[in-house]
C-alpha atoms as an extended CHARMM CRD file, in Angstrom:
* protein
*
       290  EXT
         1         1  UNK       CA             63.8680000000      -53.5690000000      -25.2650000000  PROA      1               0.0000000000
         2         2  UNK       CA             67.0900000000      -51.6760000000      -24.5790000000  PROA      2               0.0000000000
         3         3  UNK       CA             70.5160000000      -52.7370000000      -25.6440000000  PROA      3               0.0000000000
         4         4  UNK       CA             73.4800000000      -51.5730000000      -23.5760000000  PROA      4               0.0000000000
         5         5  UNK       CA             77.0540000000      -52.0640000000      -24.6340000000  PROA      5               0.0000000000
         6         6  UNK       CA             79.9420000000      -51.9500000000      -22.0240000000  PROA      6               0.0000000000
         7         7  UNK       CA             83.5490000000      -52.3680000000      -22.6950000000  PROA      7               0.0000000000
         8         8  UNK       CA             85.8660000000      -53.6230000000      -19.9140000000  PROA      8               0.0000000000
         9         9  UNK       CA             89.4110000000      -53.6690000000      -19.9830000000  PROA      9               0.0000000000
        10        10  UNK       CA             90.7780000000      -56.3360000000      -17.6640000000  PROA      10              0.0000000000
        11        11  UNK       CA             94.4050000000      -55.6520000000      -16.9350000000  PROA      11              0.0000000000
        12        12  UNK       CA             96.4440000000      -58.6460000000      -15.7680000000  PROA      12              0.0000000000
        13        13  UNK       CA             99.6890000000      -57.8040000000      -14.3710000000  PROA      13              0.0000000000
        14        14  UNK       CA            100.5140000000      -60.5130000000      -11.9730000000  PROA      14              0.0000000000
        15        15  UNK       CA             97.0330000000      -61.8050000000      -11.4260000000  PROA      15              0.0000000000
        16        16  UNK       CA             97.5810000000      -65.2010000000      -10.0590000000  PROA      16              0.0000000000
        17        17  UNK       CA             96.8710000000      -66.8640000000      -13.5480000000  PROA      17              0.0000000000
        18        18  UNK       CA             99.3770000000      -69.6310000000      -14.4380000000  PROA      18              0.0000000000
        19        19  UNK       CA            102.5740000000      -69.2140000000      -16.4510000000  PROA      19              0.0000000000
        20        20  UNK       CA            104.9970000000      -71.5040000000      -18.2410000000  PROA      20              0.0000000000
        21        21  UNK       CA            107.9540000000      -70.5280000000      -16.1410000000  PROA      21              0.0000000000
        22        22  UNK       CA            110.5280000000      -71.7310000000      -18.5690000000  PROA      22              0.0000000000
        23        23  UNK       CA            109.4090000000      -69.3590000000      -21.2910000000  PROA      23              0.0000000000
        24        24  UNK       CA            110.1900000000      -66.1880000000      -19.2030000000  PROA      24              0.0000000000
        25        25  UNK       CA            111.4600000000      -63.6000000000      -21.7030000000  PROA      25              0.0000000000
        26        26  UNK       CA            112.4180000000      -59.9370000000      -21.7330000000  PROA      26              0.0000000000
        27        27  UNK       CA            109.7520000000      -57.4820000000      -22.8640000000  PROA      27              0.0000000000
        28        28  UNK       CA            109.6070000000      -53.6860000000      -23.2910000000  PROA      28              0.0000000000
        29        29  UNK       CA            106.4200000000      -51.5550000000      -23.2960000000  PROA      29              0.0000000000
        30        30  UNK       CA            105.7000000000      -47.7710000000      -23.5510000000  PROA      30              0.0000000000
        31        31  UNK       CA            102.6820000000      -45.7750000000      -22.5020000000  PROA      31              0.0000000000
        32        32  UNK       CA            101.4190000000      -42.3110000000      -22.1640000000  PROA      32              0.0000000000
        33        33  UNK       CA             98.9790000000      -41.3250000000      -19.2640000000  PROA      33              0.0000000000
        34        34  UNK       CA             97.0060000000      -38.0670000000      -19.7370000000  PROA      34              0.0000000000
        35        35  UNK       CA             95.7720000000      -36.7740000000      -16.4860000000  PROA      35              0.0000000000
        36        36  UNK       CA             92.4750000000      -34.7460000000      -15.7950000000  PROA      36              0.0000000000
        37        37  UNK       CA             93.9660000000      -32.8920000000      -12.7800000000  PROA      37              0.0000000000
        38        38  UNK       CA             92.5590000000      -35.3700000000      -10.1480000000  PROA      38              0.0000000000
        39        39  UNK       CA             95.6500000000      -37.3540000000       -9.5900000000  PROA      39              0.0000000000
        40        40  UNK       CA             98.9230000000      -36.6970000000       -7.8430000000  PROA      40              0.0000000000
        41        41  UNK       CA            102.1580000000      -36.8980000000       -9.6780000000  PROA      41              0.0000000000
        42        42  UNK       CA            103.1300000000      -40.1210000000       -8.1190000000  PROA      42              0.0000000000
        43        43  UNK       CA             99.8160000000      -41.7660000000       -9.0150000000  PROA      43              0.0000000000
        44        44  UNK       CA            100.2970000000      -40.4760000000      -12.6110000000  PROA      44              0.0000000000
        45        45  UNK       CA            103.4690000000      -42.2980000000      -12.6210000000  PROA      45              0.0000000000
        46        46  UNK       CA            102.0740000000      -45.5630000000      -11.3740000000  PROA      46              0.0000000000
        47        47  UNK       CA             99.1090000000      -45.5710000000      -13.8840000000  PROA      47              0.0000000000
        48        48  UNK       CA            101.6090000000      -44.8540000000      -16.6380000000  PROA      48              0.0000000000
        49        49  UNK       CA            103.8660000000      -47.5530000000      -15.4560000000  PROA      49              0.0000000000
        50        50  UNK       CA            100.9760000000      -50.2010000000      -15.1820000000  PROA      50              0.0000000000
        51        51  UNK       CA             99.7300000000      -49.3450000000      -18.8190000000  PROA      51              0.0000000000
        52        52  UNK       CA            103.3680000000      -49.6050000000      -20.1190000000  PROA      52              0.0000000000
        53        53  UNK       CA            103.5620000000      -53.1010000000      -18.6480000000  PROA      53              0.0000000000
        54        54  UNK       CA            100.0780000000      -54.1270000000      -20.2210000000  PROA      54              0.0000000000
        55        55  UNK       CA            101.5470000000      -52.6930000000      -23.5450000000  PROA      55              0.0000000000
        56        56  UNK       CA            104.7660000000      -54.7450000000      -23.2690000000  PROA      56              0.0000000000
        57        57  UNK       CA            102.5180000000      -57.9700000000      -22.4470000000  PROA      57              0.0000000000
        58        58  UNK       CA            100.1710000000      -57.3430000000      -25.4010000000  PROA      58              0.0000000000
        59        59  UNK       CA            102.8030000000      -56.5150000000      -27.7700000000  PROA      59              0.0000000000
        60        60  UNK       CA            104.8190000000      -59.9000000000      -26.9240000000  PROA      60              0.0000000000
        61        61  UNK       CA            101.9480000000      -62.3220000000      -26.2230000000  PROA      61              0.0000000000
        62        62  UNK       CA             98.7910000000      -60.8970000000      -27.7900000000  PROA      62              0.0000000000
        63        63  UNK       CA             95.1980000000      -60.4830000000      -26.2400000000  PROA      63              0.0000000000
        64        64  UNK       CA             91.9280000000      -62.5330000000      -25.9480000000  PROA      64              0.0000000000
        65        65  UNK       CA             88.6880000000      -60.9780000000      -26.3870000000  PROA      65              0.0000000000
        66        66  UNK       CA             85.6340000000      -62.6150000000      -24.9680000000  PROA      66              0.0000000000
        67        67  UNK       CA             81.9640000000      -61.3890000000      -24.8560000000  PROA      67              0.0000000000
        68        68  UNK       CA             79.0650000000      -62.4070000000      -22.3680000000  PROA      68              0.0000000000
        69        69  UNK       CA             75.5270000000      -61.5320000000      -22.8580000000  PROA      69              0.0000000000
        70        70  UNK       CA             73.4660000000      -60.9350000000      -19.7500000000  PROA      70              0.0000000000
        71        71  UNK       CA             69.6360000000      -60.8350000000      -19.5860000000  PROA      71              0.0000000000
        72        72  UNK       CA             67.6980000000      -59.1930000000      -16.7590000000  PROA      72              0.0000000000
        73        73  UNK       CA             63.7610000000      -59.0230000000      -16.5550000000  PROA      73              0.0000000000
        74        74  UNK       CA             62.2400000000      -56.0500000000      -14.8550000000  PROA      74              0.0000000000
        75        75  UNK       CA             58.8850000000      -54.2890000000      -14.2890000000  PROA      75              0.0000000000
        76        76  UNK       CA             58.8890000000      -50.5640000000      -15.5750000000  PROA      76              0.0000000000
        77        77  UNK       CA             55.7280000000      -48.8250000000      -14.9690000000  PROA      77              0.0000000000
        78        78  UNK       CA             52.9760000000      -51.3760000000      -15.7910000000  PROA      78              0.0000000000
        79        79  UNK       CA             54.9470000000      -53.1840000000      -18.4750000000  PROA      79              0.0000000000
        80        80  UNK       CA             57.6310000000      -55.9290000000      -18.2670000000  PROA      80              0.0000000000
        81        81  UNK       CA             61.0580000000      -54.9450000000      -19.7790000000  PROA      81              0.0000000000
        82        82  UNK       CA             63.9930000000      -57.0180000000      -20.9560000000  PROA      82              0.0000000000
        83        83  UNK       CA             67.5340000000      -55.5780000000      -20.4890000000  PROA      83              0.0000000000
        84        84  UNK       CA             70.4250000000      -57.1120000000      -22.2570000000  PROA      84              0.0000000000
        85        85  UNK       CA             74.0890000000      -56.2310000000      -21.1180000000  PROA      85              0.0000000000
        86        86  UNK       CA             76.9410000000      -57.2400000000      -23.3540000000  PROA      86              0.0000000000
        87        87  UNK       CA             80.2530000000      -57.7270000000      -21.5230000000  PROA      87              0.0000000000
        88        88  UNK       CA             83.2840000000      -57.4320000000      -23.4900000000  PROA      88              0.0000000000
        89        89  UNK       CA             86.6440000000      -58.6710000000      -21.9720000000  PROA      89              0.0000000000
        90        90  UNK       CA             90.0750000000      -57.9130000000      -23.2730000000  PROA      90              0.0000000000
        91        91  UNK       CA             92.7940000000      -59.8790000000      -21.4870000000  PROA      91              0.0000000000
        92        92  UNK       CA             96.5780000000      -59.8760000000      -22.2090000000  PROA      92              0.0000000000
        93        93  UNK       CA             97.8940000000      -63.3390000000      -22.6900000000  PROA      93              0.0000000000
        94        94  UNK       CA            100.8250000000      -62.9390000000      -20.4170000000  PROA      94              0.0000000000
        95        95  UNK       CA            101.9270000000      -61.9690000000      -16.8200000000  PROA      95              0.0000000000
        96        96  UNK       CA            104.4540000000      -59.4930000000      -15.7130000000  PROA      96              0.0000000000
        97        97  UNK       CA            106.9630000000      -60.9800000000      -13.3080000000  PROA      97              0.0000000000
        98        98  UNK       CA            109.5300000000      -58.5630000000      -12.6860000000  PROA      98              0.0000000000
        99        99  UNK       CA            111.1600000000      -54.9600000000      -13.7580000000  PROA      99              0.0000000000
       100       100  UNK       CA            114.4220000000      -54.8630000000      -15.1670000000  PROA      100             0.0000000000
       101       101  UNK       CA            116.1290000000      -51.5060000000      -14.1810000000  PROA      101             0.0000000000
       102       102  UNK       CA            114.2480000000      -48.4380000000      -13.3320000000  PROA      102             0.0000000000
       103       103  UNK       CA            111.2900000000      -47.3360000000      -15.6080000000  PROA      103             0.0000000000
       104       104  UNK       CA            111.9680000000      -44.2070000000      -17.6720000000  PROA      104             0.0000000000
       105       105  UNK       CA            109.5240000000      -41.3200000000      -17.3870000000  PROA      105             0.0000000000
       106       106  UNK       CA            108.9660000000      -38.1480000000      -19.5050000000  PROA      106             0.0000000000
       107       107  UNK       CA            106.7200000000      -35.2370000000      -18.1310000000  PROA      107             0.0000000000
       108       108  UNK       CA            104.7960000000      -32.7140000000      -19.9020000000  PROA      108             0.0000000000
       109       109  UNK       CA            101.8780000000      -30.4610000000      -19.3910000000  PROA      109             0.0000000000
       110       110  UNK       CA             98.7280000000      -30.0090000000      -21.6500000000  PROA      110             0.0000000000
       111       111  UNK       CA             97.1120000000      -26.4960000000      -22.4110000000  PROA      111             0.0000000000
       112       112  UNK       CA             95.2130000000      -26.8050000000      -19.1140000000  PROA      112             0.0000000000
       113       113  UNK       CA             98.3880000000      -27.3980000000      -17.1040000000  PROA      113             0.0000000000
       114       114  UNK       CA             97.1480000000      -31.1000000000      -16.4270000000  PROA      114             0.0000000000
       115       115  UNK       CA            100.0500000000      -33.6270000000      -16.2730000000  PROA      115             0.0000000000
       116       116  UNK       CA            101.0830000000      -35.9770000000      -19.1340000000  PROA      116             0.0000000000
       117       117  UNK       CA            103.4550000000      -38.8790000000      -18.0820000000  PROA      117             0.0000000000
       118       118  UNK       CA            105.0580000000      -41.0770000000      -20.5880000000  PROA      118             0.0000000000
       119       119  UNK       CA            106.6040000000      -44.2030000000      -19.2950000000  PROA      119             0.0000000000
       120       120  UNK       CA            108.9440000000      -46.7260000000      -20.8590000000  PROA      120             0.0000000000
       121       121  UNK       CA            109.5610000000      -49.9950000000      -18.8140000000  PROA      121             0.0000000000
       122       122  UNK       CA            111.6790000000      -53.1260000000      -19.4480000000  PROA      122             0.0000000000
       123       123  UNK       CA            110.9950000000      -56.3380000000      -17.7600000000  PROA      123             0.0000000000
       124       124  UNK       CA            110.6800000000      -60.1270000000      -17.5200000000  PROA      124             0.0000000000
       125       125  UNK       CA            107.3220000000      -61.7210000000      -18.4360000000  PROA      125             0.0000000000
       126       126  UNK       CA            105.7240000000      -65.1030000000      -19.2710000000  PROA      126             0.0000000000
       127       127  UNK       CA            102.9240000000      -66.5840000000      -21.3440000000  PROA      127             0.0000000000
       128       128  UNK       CA             99.7130000000      -67.7770000000      -19.4240000000  PROA      128             0.0000000000
       129       129  UNK       CA             99.2350000000      -71.3980000000      -19.4650000000  PROA      129             0.0000000000
       130       130  UNK       CA             97.3920000000      -73.9520000000      -17.5250000000  PROA      130             0.0000000000
       131       131  UNK       CA            100.3240000000      -75.3380000000      -15.1930000000  PROA      131             0.0000000000
       132       132  UNK       CA            100.4740000000      -73.1930000000      -12.2280000000  PROA      132             0.0000000000
       133       133  UNK       CA             98.2110000000      -73.7060000000       -9.1510000000  PROA      133             0.0000000000
       134       134  UNK       CA             94.9730000000      -71.7600000000       -8.9110000000  PROA      134             0.0000000000
       135       135  UNK       CA             93.9870000000      -69.6910000000       -5.8350000000  PROA      135             0.0000000000
       136       136  UNK       CA             91.7580000000      -66.8910000000       -4.7590000000  PROA      136             0.0000000000
       137       137  UNK       CA             93.4430000000      -64.0390000000       -2.4050000000  PROA      137             0.0000000000
       138       138  UNK       CA             92.4560000000      -60.6600000000       -1.4960000000  PROA      138             0.0000000000
       139       139  UNK       CA             93.7100000000      -57.9520000000        0.8520000000  PROA      139             0.0000000000
       140       140  UNK       CA             90.9740000000      -56.9760000000        3.6440000000  PROA      140             0.0000000000
       141       141  UNK       CA             90.9230000000      -53.6340000000        5.5590000000  PROA      141             0.0000000000
       142       142  UNK       CA             89.8610000000      -53.2070000000        9.0260000000  PROA      142             0.0000000000
       143       143  UNK       CA             87.9200000000      -56.5360000000        9.0970000000  PROA      143             0.0000000000
       144       144  UNK       CA             88.2860000000      -60.1800000000        8.4170000000  PROA      144             0.0000000000
       145       145  UNK       CA             85.0510000000      -60.9080000000        6.3950000000  PROA      145             0.0000000000
       146       146  UNK       CA             85.3340000000      -61.1640000000        2.4860000000  PROA      146             0.0000000000
       147       147  UNK       CA             83.2270000000      -57.8130000000        2.0850000000  PROA      147             0.0000000000
       148       148  UNK       CA             85.9530000000      -55.9700000000        3.7690000000  PROA      148             0.0000000000
       149       149  UNK       CA             88.1640000000      -56.5700000000        0.6430000000  PROA      149             0.0000000000
       150       150  UNK       CA             89.8180000000      -53.3330000000       -0.2810000000  PROA      150             0.0000000000
       151       151  UNK       CA             93.0710000000      -51.8660000000       -1.5990000000  PROA      151             0.0000000000
       152       152  UNK       CA             92.5210000000      -48.2780000000       -0.4460000000  PROA      152             0.0000000000
       153       153  UNK       CA             93.8260000000      -47.7230000000        2.9870000000  PROA      153             0.0000000000
       154       154  UNK       CA             94.0280000000      -44.9930000000        5.6440000000  PROA      154             0.0000000000
       155       155  UNK       CA             96.9360000000      -44.1810000000        8.1030000000  PROA      155             0.0000000000
       156       156  UNK       CA             96.4850000000      -46.6080000000       10.8300000000  PROA      156             0.0000000000
       157       157  UNK       CA             94.1390000000      -48.9940000000        9.0850000000  PROA      157             0.0000000000
       158       158  UNK       CA             94.5800000000      -52.6500000000        9.8820000000  PROA      158             0.0000000000
       159       159  UNK       CA             95.4960000000      -55.2640000000        7.0230000000  PROA      159             0.0000000000
       160       160  UNK       CA             94.5910000000      -58.8990000000        6.7340000000  PROA      160             0.0000000000
       161       161  UNK       CA             94.9750000000      -61.3960000000        4.0640000000  PROA      161             0.0000000000
       162       162  UNK       CA             92.1990000000      -63.8270000000        2.7260000000  PROA      162             0.0000000000
       163       163  UNK       CA             93.4190000000      -66.8360000000        1.0550000000  PROA      163             0.0000000000
       164       164  UNK       CA             91.8790000000      -70.2950000000       -0.4360000000  PROA      164             0.0000000000
       165       165  UNK       CA             93.9540000000      -72.5040000000       -2.6660000000  PROA      165             0.0000000000
       166       166  UNK       CA             92.7450000000      -75.2560000000       -5.2000000000  PROA      166             0.0000000000
       167       167  UNK       CA             95.0060000000      -77.8500000000       -3.9450000000  PROA      167             0.0000000000
       168       168  UNK       CA             97.2360000000      -78.5430000000       -0.8520000000  PROA      168             0.0000000000
       169       169  UNK       CA            100.4270000000      -76.5710000000       -1.0810000000  PROA      169             0.0000000000
       170       170  UNK       CA            102.7110000000      -73.7830000000        0.2100000000  PROA      170             0.0000000000
       171       171  UNK       CA            102.0340000000      -70.0630000000        0.7630000000  PROA      171             0.0000000000
       172       172  UNK       CA            104.5470000000      -67.0730000000        1.1780000000  PROA      172             0.0000000000
       173       173  UNK       CA            103.6180000000      -63.2270000000        1.2590000000  PROA      173             0.0000000000
       174       174  UNK       CA            105.7930000000      -60.2830000000        0.6510000000  PROA      174             0.0000000000
       175       175  UNK       CA            105.2290000000      -56.5500000000        0.4920000000  PROA      175             0.0000000000
       176       176  UNK       CA            107.0410000000      -53.8160000000       -1.3690000000  PROA      176             0.0000000000
       177       177  UNK       CA            107.0140000000      -50.2600000000       -0.3520000000  PROA      177             0.0000000000
       178       178  UNK       CA            108.1240000000      -47.0550000000       -2.3490000000  PROA      178             0.0000000000
       179       179  UNK       CA            111.7570000000      -47.3040000000       -1.3080000000  PROA      179             0.0000000000
       180       180  UNK       CA            112.0820000000      -50.4550000000       -3.3700000000  PROA      180             0.0000000000
       181       181  UNK       CA            112.3220000000      -52.4250000000       -0.1290000000  PROA      181             0.0000000000
       182       182  UNK       CA            110.7180000000      -55.8060000000        0.1980000000  PROA      182             0.0000000000
       183       183  UNK       CA            109.4540000000      -57.4010000000        3.4010000000  PROA      183             0.0000000000
       184       184  UNK       CA            108.4160000000      -60.8230000000        3.8840000000  PROA      184             0.0000000000
       185       185  UNK       CA            105.0660000000      -61.1270000000        5.8220000000  PROA      185             0.0000000000
       186       186  UNK       CA            104.5570000000      -64.8110000000        5.8730000000  PROA      186             0.0000000000
       187       187  UNK       CA            105.8010000000      -66.8720000000        7.3780000000  PROA      187             0.0000000000
       188       188  UNK       CA            105.2240000000      -64.9090000000       10.4580000000  PROA      188             0.0000000000
       189       189  UNK       CA            108.3760000000      -63.4150000000       12.0460000000  PROA      189             0.0000000000
       190       190  UNK       CA            108.6650000000      -66.3500000000       14.8100000000  PROA      190             0.0000000000
       191       191  UNK       CA            108.0990000000      -68.8930000000       12.2190000000  PROA      191             0.0000000000
       192       192  UNK       CA            111.3440000000      -70.5960000000       11.0380000000  PROA      192             0.0000000000
       193       193  UNK       CA            109.7540000000      -72.1750000000        8.0410000000  PROA      193             0.0000000000
       194       194  UNK       CA            110.3670000000      -70.7080000000        4.6520000000  PROA      194             0.0000000000
       195       195  UNK       CA            106.5890000000      -71.1080000000        3.5340000000  PROA      195             0.0000000000
       196       196  UNK       CA            103.1910000000      -71.9380000000        5.2120000000  PROA      196             0.0000000000
       197       197  UNK       CA            101.4990000000      -75.0670000000        4.5390000000  PROA      197             0.0000000000
       198       198  UNK       CA             97.8270000000      -74.7310000000        3.4840000000  PROA      198             0.0000000000
       199       199  UNK       CA             95.2070000000      -77.2780000000        2.7010000000  PROA      199             0.0000000000
       200       200  UNK       CA             92.9170000000      -77.5390000000       -0.3760000000  PROA      200             0.0000000000
       201       201  UNK       CA             89.5470000000      -75.6330000000       -0.0980000000  PROA      201             0.0000000000
       202       202  UNK       CA             90.2510000000      -74.3210000000        3.3460000000  PROA      202             0.0000000000
       203       203  UNK       CA             89.7340000000      -70.3960000000        3.8120000000  PROA      203             0.0000000000
       204       204  UNK       CA             92.5370000000      -68.8580000000        5.6890000000  PROA      204             0.0000000000
       205       205  UNK       CA             92.6360000000      -65.3080000000        7.1920000000  PROA      205             0.0000000000
       206       206  UNK       CA             96.1220000000      -64.0630000000        8.0060000000  PROA      206             0.0000000000
       207       207  UNK       CA             97.4200000000      -61.4740000000       10.3460000000  PROA      207             0.0000000000
       208       208  UNK       CA             94.2410000000      -61.8760000000       12.5070000000  PROA      208             0.0000000000
       209       209  UNK       CA             94.7230000000      -63.5510000000       16.0230000000  PROA      209             0.0000000000
       210       210  UNK       CA             91.2610000000      -64.6160000000       15.8810000000  PROA      210             0.0000000000
       211       211  UNK       CA             92.2280000000      -66.7700000000       12.9130000000  PROA      211             0.0000000000
       212       212  UNK       CA             95.6060000000      -68.1230000000       13.9930000000  PROA      212             0.0000000000
       213       213  UNK       CA             96.5040000000      -71.8370000000       13.6550000000  PROA      213             0.0000000000
       214       214  UNK       CA             97.5160000000      -73.7450000000       16.5100000000  PROA      214             0.0000000000
       215       215  UNK       CA            100.9100000000      -72.6290000000       17.7210000000  PROA      215             0.0000000000
       216       216  UNK       CA            101.1400000000      -69.5270000000       15.6150000000  PROA      216             0.0000000000
       217       217  UNK       CA            102.3590000000      -66.2820000000       17.2570000000  PROA      217             0.0000000000
       218       218  UNK       CA            100.3640000000      -63.8680000000       14.9410000000  PROA      218             0.0000000000
       219       219  UNK       CA            102.0000000000      -60.7840000000       13.4320000000  PROA      219             0.0000000000
       220       220  UNK       CA             99.3620000000      -57.9460000000       13.2940000000  PROA      220             0.0000000000
       221       221  UNK       CA             99.6760000000      -55.4750000000       10.4530000000  PROA      221             0.0000000000
       222       222  UNK       CA             98.9830000000      -51.7910000000       10.6600000000  PROA      222             0.0000000000
       223       223  UNK       CA             99.5700000000      -49.8120000000        7.4860000000  PROA      223             0.0000000000
       224       224  UNK       CA            101.0370000000      -46.1430000000        8.0290000000  PROA      224             0.0000000000
       225       225  UNK       CA            101.2140000000      -43.0650000000        5.6380000000  PROA      225             0.0000000000
       226       226  UNK       CA            100.9890000000      -39.9620000000        8.2550000000  PROA      226             0.0000000000
       227       227  UNK       CA            102.0960000000      -37.3530000000        5.7480000000  PROA      227             0.0000000000
       228       228  UNK       CA            101.7610000000      -38.2410000000        2.0050000000  PROA      228             0.0000000000
       229       229  UNK       CA            100.0260000000      -40.9170000000        0.0090000000  PROA      229             0.0000000000
       230       230  UNK       CA            101.8950000000      -44.1270000000       -0.4480000000  PROA      230             0.0000000000
       231       231  UNK       CA            101.8880000000      -46.9190000000       -2.9430000000  PROA      231             0.0000000000
       232       232  UNK       CA            102.8140000000      -50.5100000000       -1.6920000000  PROA      232             0.0000000000
       233       233  UNK       CA            102.2580000000      -53.7500000000       -3.5580000000  PROA      233             0.0000000000
       234       234  UNK       CA            101.4450000000      -57.3790000000       -2.0180000000  PROA      234             0.0000000000
       235       235  UNK       CA            102.9020000000      -60.4430000000       -3.6060000000  PROA      235             0.0000000000
       236       236  UNK       CA            101.0630000000      -63.8100000000       -2.9120000000  PROA      236             0.0000000000
       237       237  UNK       CA            103.2360000000      -67.0010000000       -3.9200000000  PROA      237             0.0000000000
       238       238  UNK       CA            101.4140000000      -70.2550000000       -3.8920000000  PROA      238             0.0000000000
       239       239  UNK       CA            102.8670000000      -73.7270000000       -5.0760000000  PROA      239             0.0000000000
       240       240  UNK       CA            101.9220000000      -77.4100000000       -4.5850000000  PROA      240             0.0000000000
       241       241  UNK       CA            105.6920000000      -77.8320000000       -4.1340000000  PROA      241             0.0000000000
       242       242  UNK       CA            107.8980000000      -76.6650000000       -1.2780000000  PROA      242             0.0000000000
       243       243  UNK       CA            110.2610000000      -73.7930000000       -2.0800000000  PROA      243             0.0000000000
       244       244  UNK       CA            112.8210000000      -71.7710000000       -0.2350000000  PROA      244             0.0000000000
       245       245  UNK       CA            112.8090000000      -68.2080000000        0.8450000000  PROA      245             0.0000000000
       246       246  UNK       CA            115.2550000000      -65.7530000000       -0.3170000000  PROA      246             0.0000000000
       247       247  UNK       CA            118.2640000000      -64.5630000000        1.5380000000  PROA      247             0.0000000000
       248       248  UNK       CA            116.9300000000      -61.5570000000        3.4970000000  PROA      248             0.0000000000
       249       249  UNK       CA            118.3410000000      -59.2590000000        6.1960000000  PROA      249             0.0000000000
       250       250  UNK       CA            116.9210000000      -60.4220000000        9.6470000000  PROA      250             0.0000000000
       251       251  UNK       CA            116.8900000000      -58.4500000000       12.9050000000  PROA      251             0.0000000000
       252       252  UNK       CA            115.2210000000      -59.7520000000       15.9870000000  PROA      252             0.0000000000
       253       253  UNK       CA            111.5930000000      -59.1420000000       16.1280000000  PROA      253             0.0000000000
       254       254  UNK       CA            111.5430000000      -57.1400000000       12.9410000000  PROA      254             0.0000000000
       255       255  UNK       CA            110.1420000000      -58.2760000000        9.3610000000  PROA      255             0.0000000000
       256       256  UNK       CA            112.9300000000      -59.9420000000        7.1390000000  PROA      256             0.0000000000
       257       257  UNK       CA            113.6460000000      -57.4720000000        4.3860000000  PROA      257             0.0000000000
       258       258  UNK       CA            115.7240000000      -57.2700000000        0.9890000000  PROA      258             0.0000000000
       259       259  UNK       CA            115.8660000000      -54.7850000000       -1.8980000000  PROA      259             0.0000000000
       260       260  UNK       CA            113.5010000000      -54.9690000000       -4.7260000000  PROA      260             0.0000000000
       261       261  UNK       CA            115.8530000000      -55.8300000000       -7.3700000000  PROA      261             0.0000000000
       262       262  UNK       CA            117.2690000000      -58.9200000000       -5.4150000000  PROA      262             0.0000000000
       263       263  UNK       CA            113.6400000000      -60.0980000000       -4.7890000000  PROA      263             0.0000000000
       264       264  UNK       CA            112.9280000000      -59.8450000000       -8.5330000000  PROA      264             0.0000000000
       265       265  UNK       CA            116.1170000000      -61.9900000000       -9.2770000000  PROA      265             0.0000000000
       266       266  UNK       CA            115.0500000000      -64.4720000000       -6.7090000000  PROA      266             0.0000000000
       267       267  UNK       CA            111.3720000000      -64.6130000000       -7.8550000000  PROA      267             0.0000000000
       268       268  UNK       CA            112.4610000000      -65.0790000000      -11.5110000000  PROA      268             0.0000000000
       269       269  UNK       CA            114.7800000000      -67.8930000000      -10.4690000000  PROA      269             0.0000000000
       270       270  UNK       CA            112.1610000000      -69.4930000000       -8.2680000000  PROA      270             0.0000000000
       271       271  UNK       CA            109.4280000000      -69.4810000000      -11.1520000000  PROA      271             0.0000000000
       272       272  UNK       CA            111.9770000000      -70.9700000000      -13.7340000000  PROA      272             0.0000000000
       273       273  UNK       CA            112.4850000000      -73.6980000000      -11.2910000000  PROA      273             0.0000000000
       274       274  UNK       CA            108.8090000000      -74.2420000000      -10.4230000000  PROA      274             0.0000000000
       275       275  UNK       CA            106.4020000000      -73.9210000000      -13.3190000000  PROA      275             0.0000000000
       276       276  UNK       CA            103.5320000000      -74.7930000000      -10.7340000000  PROA      276             0.0000000000
       277       277  UNK       CA            103.9230000000      -71.6670000000       -8.6190000000  PROA      277             0.0000000000
       278       278  UNK       CA            101.3340000000      -69.0260000000       -8.9000000000  PROA      278             0.0000000000
       279       279  UNK       CA            101.7640000000      -65.2990000000       -8.1220000000  PROA      279             0.0000000000
       280       280  UNK       CA             99.3260000000      -62.6170000000       -7.5590000000  PROA      280             0.0000000000
       281       281  UNK       CA            100.3430000000      -59.0360000000       -6.9350000000  PROA      281             0.0000000000
       282       282  UNK       CA             97.9220000000      -56.3160000000       -5.4820000000  PROA      282             0.0000000000
       283       283  UNK       CA             98.6340000000      -52.7000000000       -5.4390000000  PROA      283             0.0000000000
       284       284  UNK       CA             97.6770000000      -50.9000000000       -2.1740000000  PROA      284             0.0000000000
       285       285  UNK       CA             97.1860000000      -47.0650000000       -1.8870000000  PROA      285             0.0000000000
       286       286  UNK       CA             97.5060000000      -45.7330000000        1.7600000000  PROA      286             0.0000000000
       287       287  UNK       CA             96.5460000000      -42.1960000000        2.5950000000  PROA      287             0.0000000000
       288       288  UNK       CA             96.8830000000      -39.9810000000        5.4670000000  PROA      288             0.0000000000
       289       289  UNK       CA             93.6690000000      -39.5120000000        7.4190000000  PROA      289             0.0000000000
       290       290  UNK       CA             93.4450000000      -35.6980000000        6.6390000000  PROA      290             0.0000000000
């Protein structure tokens, strides 16, 4: 018999877990990321930022540690063998809603010239509860099956979104780029509504003409990064209640857009007024093809 211990750290930044919107508070976190020479400067900054957000959430709301024991029987040689796998999960008890101001970075080098990045971040966060709507959502790359779920894209890849809600409700999707611009992806450009109605238990695939609802003019999405690696973030908002879109700049045939700071302020106000709204954020990496 073998015993294998495995520690898994689950980082919940904006995970679609529910929150008590009325308890949104200011938080501050700090973290230092030590690179091993395999990441770019921008990627090191992103990793330090994510760790700093987790630090802020853990200090304010604490953590939960759970453990599951899995047993697997297999044949090794001529004898049966039982393997036990202990899975420990550490989860922060809050979720990140929005940054307050720009993160602060400090850069150093170790003796091997590897980058050391220290990040201090301030933001708005909320404790996790059981109020907000539950849903499953993932980004799909170059295909509409669930097995196409991925966050690593190449220049020219197609992006789709998979969604299933636990109840009837309304959906909106936004994308934030490195230049601190936020674009509304759903509803589609031709749709005059501020959110998309969805039904309980139905699987939806968005940005695919083959999966469009009756009357939809589907926007197809191609992600580009021809010269340098880019980091984007997709926000999925779902609520059983109707909600209004933020005030955005709109040009004919283009995606509605606004600045990240304005989007964050709108999201905080909206969640304060709707404790049943669930939010999930997914980081995307888009790399040149060569």
